[in-house]
XYZ file of C-alpha atoms in Angstrom:
256
model
C 25.205 91.966 47.525
C 25.701 90.266 43.990
C 24.603 86.256 43.779
C 27.262 83.978 42.063
C 26.254 82.856 38.550
C 25.041 79.365 38.153
C 25.707 78.334 34.880
C 23.398 75.594 32.668
C 25.141 74.142 29.876
C 23.851 72.929 26.590
C 25.378 71.811 23.923
C 25.564 70.061 20.215
C 27.955 68.439 17.989
C 28.662 66.777 14.649
C 31.419 65.177 12.992
C 31.397 64.361 9.335
C 33.625 62.658 7.221
C 33.626 65.126 4.393
C 33.631 64.684 0.346
C 37.170 63.264 -0.031
C 38.509 61.531 3.037
C 37.267 57.485 3.252
C 37.397 57.278 6.889
C 36.224 59.949 9.584
C 39.647 60.058 11.923
C 37.965 63.043 13.903
C 36.608 62.071 17.394
C 34.127 64.270 19.805
C 32.838 64.145 22.939
C 29.920 66.120 24.084
C 29.066 65.784 27.545
C 27.014 69.190 28.977
C 26.137 67.504 32.284
C 29.636 66.901 32.990
C 31.205 70.186 31.813
C 33.431 68.315 29.355
C 33.881 68.852 25.527
C 36.424 67.303 23.224
C 37.539 67.247 19.562
C 40.551 65.339 18.250
C 41.582 64.934 14.980
C 43.614 61.910 14.209
C 46.326 61.492 11.943
C 48.494 58.449 10.409
C 45.645 57.013 8.093
C 45.409 53.220 7.305
C 43.146 53.166 10.566
C 45.847 54.509 13.052
C 44.393 57.854 12.903
C 40.994 56.789 14.134
C 42.940 54.906 16.869
C 44.693 58.099 17.589
C 41.648 60.062 18.238
C 39.288 57.603 19.984
C 42.183 56.800 22.357
C 42.198 60.395 23.329
C 38.590 60.855 23.834
C 38.445 57.489 25.710
C 40.882 58.716 28.000
C 39.177 62.096 28.930
C 35.808 60.379 28.934
C 37.121 58.161 31.964
C 37.549 61.490 33.858
C 36.312 61.320 37.551
C 34.102 64.203 38.845
C 36.217 67.095 39.574
C 36.405 69.048 42.941
C 37.318 72.041 41.394
C 38.579 73.502 38.162
C 42.343 72.851 38.779
C 41.512 69.246 39.881
C 39.900 68.753 36.308
C 42.588 70.046 34.689
C 45.182 68.132 36.335
C 42.855 65.214 35.930
C 42.369 66.000 31.975
C 46.010 66.317 31.799
C 46.931 63.065 33.383
C 44.761 61.353 31.023
C 46.321 62.933 27.986
C 49.452 61.684 29.005
C 47.724 58.175 29.546
C 46.438 58.429 26.038
C 49.889 59.916 24.540
C 51.651 56.558 26.271
C 49.081 54.153 24.608
C 49.336 55.683 21.034
C 53.158 55.464 21.069
C 52.629 51.860 21.911
C 50.386 51.045 19.276
C 52.661 52.595 16.938
C 55.588 50.327 18.131
C 53.100 47.284 17.767
C 51.860 48.537 14.816
C 55.316 49.430 13.089
C 53.894 53.076 12.035
C 55.823 56.091 12.316
C 53.325 58.491 11.708
C 50.531 58.517 14.159
C 49.245 60.681 16.846
C 45.840 63.410 17.169
C 45.609 66.718 18.029
C 43.218 67.860 20.906
C 41.195 70.428 22.256
C 39.219 70.349 25.451
C 36.720 72.519 27.182
C 36.092 72.182 30.995
C 33.928 73.991 32.412
C 33.482 74.278 36.509
C 31.509 76.825 38.742
C 32.345 80.289 36.912
C 35.366 79.309 34.906
C 36.323 77.326 32.013
C 39.831 75.651 30.931
C 40.951 75.263 27.346
C 43.536 72.727 27.012
C 45.149 71.793 23.192
C 47.643 70.354 21.531
C 48.244 70.671 17.691
C 46.115 72.379 15.183
C 42.059 71.788 16.504
C 40.765 75.092 17.842
C 38.659 76.481 20.519
C 36.606 79.953 19.812
C 34.510 81.581 21.998
C 31.794 84.005 21.033
C 30.489 86.900 22.921
C 28.554 90.122 22.997
C 28.569 89.843 18.817
C 32.257 89.310 18.564
C 34.765 86.355 17.765
C 37.584 85.379 19.526
C 40.158 82.561 18.904
C 41.158 81.057 21.993
C 43.947 78.557 20.799
C 46.913 79.061 18.927
C 47.655 76.463 16.451
C 50.846 74.340 16.846
C 52.023 74.433 13.519
C 54.936 75.324 11.303
C 52.703 77.700 9.818
C 51.822 79.468 12.914
C 55.325 79.494 14.266
C 56.348 81.444 11.122
C 53.878 84.110 11.491
C 54.837 84.679 15.094
C 58.197 84.558 13.972
C 58.263 86.880 11.027
C 54.731 88.464 10.884
C 51.576 87.568 8.666
C 53.062 88.327 5.423
C 55.958 85.433 5.974
C 52.853 82.887 7.195
C 50.844 83.750 4.205
C 53.879 82.903 1.863
C 54.463 79.258 3.456
C 53.758 76.317 1.118
C 50.362 74.308 1.373
C 52.791 71.324 2.847
C 54.100 73.823 5.859
C 50.430 75.159 6.391
C 49.365 71.478 7.008
C 52.097 70.680 9.148
C 51.577 70.617 12.835
C 54.703 71.136 15.587
C 52.395 68.885 18.729
C 50.141 66.227 19.233
C 48.737 63.717 21.412
C 50.974 60.390 20.578
C 53.455 62.084 18.177
C 56.481 61.782 20.744
C 57.441 60.360 24.236
C 56.394 63.701 25.921
C 53.590 65.876 25.299
C 53.257 69.474 26.490
C 49.666 70.660 26.588
C 48.908 74.337 26.421
C 46.404 76.081 28.641
C 44.104 79.073 28.903
C 41.801 79.829 31.604
C 38.445 81.781 30.718
C 35.548 83.314 33.147
C 32.262 82.402 31.988
C 29.687 85.092 30.765
C 25.957 84.559 30.415
C 25.322 83.654 26.981
C 28.813 82.781 26.135
C 29.164 80.519 23.171
C 31.971 78.072 22.549
C 33.162 76.687 19.628
C 35.427 73.478 19.404
C 36.400 72.232 15.573
C 38.616 70.247 13.698
C 41.026 72.037 10.959
C 38.178 70.507 8.722
C 36.053 73.284 9.259
C 38.464 76.489 10.583
C 40.865 75.744 7.168
C 37.596 76.203 5.277
C 35.413 78.934 6.956
C 36.143 82.730 7.468
C 35.600 84.287 10.768
C 32.549 86.041 9.537
C 30.985 82.974 8.771
C 31.643 81.345 12.004
C 30.772 84.021 13.999
C 27.480 84.290 11.824
C 26.486 80.658 12.060
C 27.513 81.076 16.163
C 24.908 84.040 16.332
C 21.916 82.649 14.542
C 20.095 79.983 15.567
C 20.618 77.460 18.663
C 23.567 75.183 19.665
C 22.096 72.248 17.127
C 21.168 74.846 14.459
C 24.813 76.134 14.860
C 26.247 72.792 14.706
C 24.740 71.607 11.597
C 24.829 75.016 9.821
C 28.817 74.827 10.278
C 29.586 71.378 8.776
C 27.307 72.225 6.255
C 29.467 75.197 4.904
C 32.826 73.137 5.365
C 30.895 70.850 3.067
C 29.616 73.413 0.717
C 33.373 74.672 0.681
C 34.608 71.206 -0.775
C 34.592 69.001 2.602
C 38.373 68.377 1.871
C 38.659 66.700 5.179
C 36.735 65.384 8.050
C 34.761 68.282 9.835
C 33.502 67.933 13.308
C 32.268 71.151 15.386
C 31.078 71.192 19.082
C 28.894 74.020 20.293
C 28.587 74.722 23.886
C 26.148 77.380 25.221
C 26.537 78.740 28.867
C 22.935 80.468 30.448
C 23.297 81.988 33.992
C 20.021 80.643 35.771
C 20.388 83.869 38.195
C 20.728 86.411 35.761
C 18.048 88.916 37.008
C 17.147 90.176 33.280
C 15.672 86.549 32.939
C 14.137 86.028 36.013
C 10.374 85.765 36.239
C 8.331 86.991 38.950
C 6.183 84.656 40.750
C 3.219 86.202 39.634
C 1.537 85.025 43.143
C 3.909 88.000 44.789
C-alpha cells in the first residue's frame, strides 16, 4: 500500500526596482506555510502602478485557510474580483485611464497546486532537469504567435511585444486562467514578472533553479536580470516542494 505524499514547502523571494525605473511597481507574496505565492506587476505610472499591485497582493493575503484546493481556488478568484473592483474605483477617483496589474498565483494544497494568472507575469516549473512554462502570456505578441506561428510573433514591434491583453483592474470584468499541477518530490516553481522573463533565456532560468537553494536561486535570477540591463522592475519567487514520506530520504531509526 502506497503512502500519500506529505509535502513540505520552502520558498524565497526578491523584488528589485531595477536599474532604470524610479519606482518599484511589482509586489510579491511569499507564504510557504499557507501554500500561497503571488507576483503582481502594476502598470500606470504616477504612483498608480504600485497601488494596483499592492491591492492585488493585499486582497490575496486576506484568503482564509482552505478546506480543499477547489475551495482555495474559489477564494482566490473572489479576492481577485474584489481587487479588480477596488482598482477600477481608484482609477475613477484619480481620473486616470491606464491602471492595472498582472498577477500570477500559486496555490498549494495536499498533493496538488493551482496556477492562476492574468497578464504576462509567469510561472515556471523545474522538474527532473527540465523547465516548463506553466502560464501563457496574455499579450499581443503571444496572441499573434498563436494565430500565425512563431515567425509572425518575432516580427512584431517592441510596443506590441510589451502590450498585454488582460490585467486586474484594466476592465470592469476580469477573466483569470487556471492550470492544475500534481506536485512531485523536488519540484521547483518560479513566479516572476516580465522584468525577469524578458531578459533571461530558458537555459539561464533552468540553470539558476538547478543549482543552489531557493534563496540562492532567487538572488541569482534577479542578479542576472540586472546584469542584462535591469530595464524594468524585477521580481522572483522560488518555491520548492519536498515529500517528507519519500523513502529515498527517510532515515531508519538506528535503535531498530
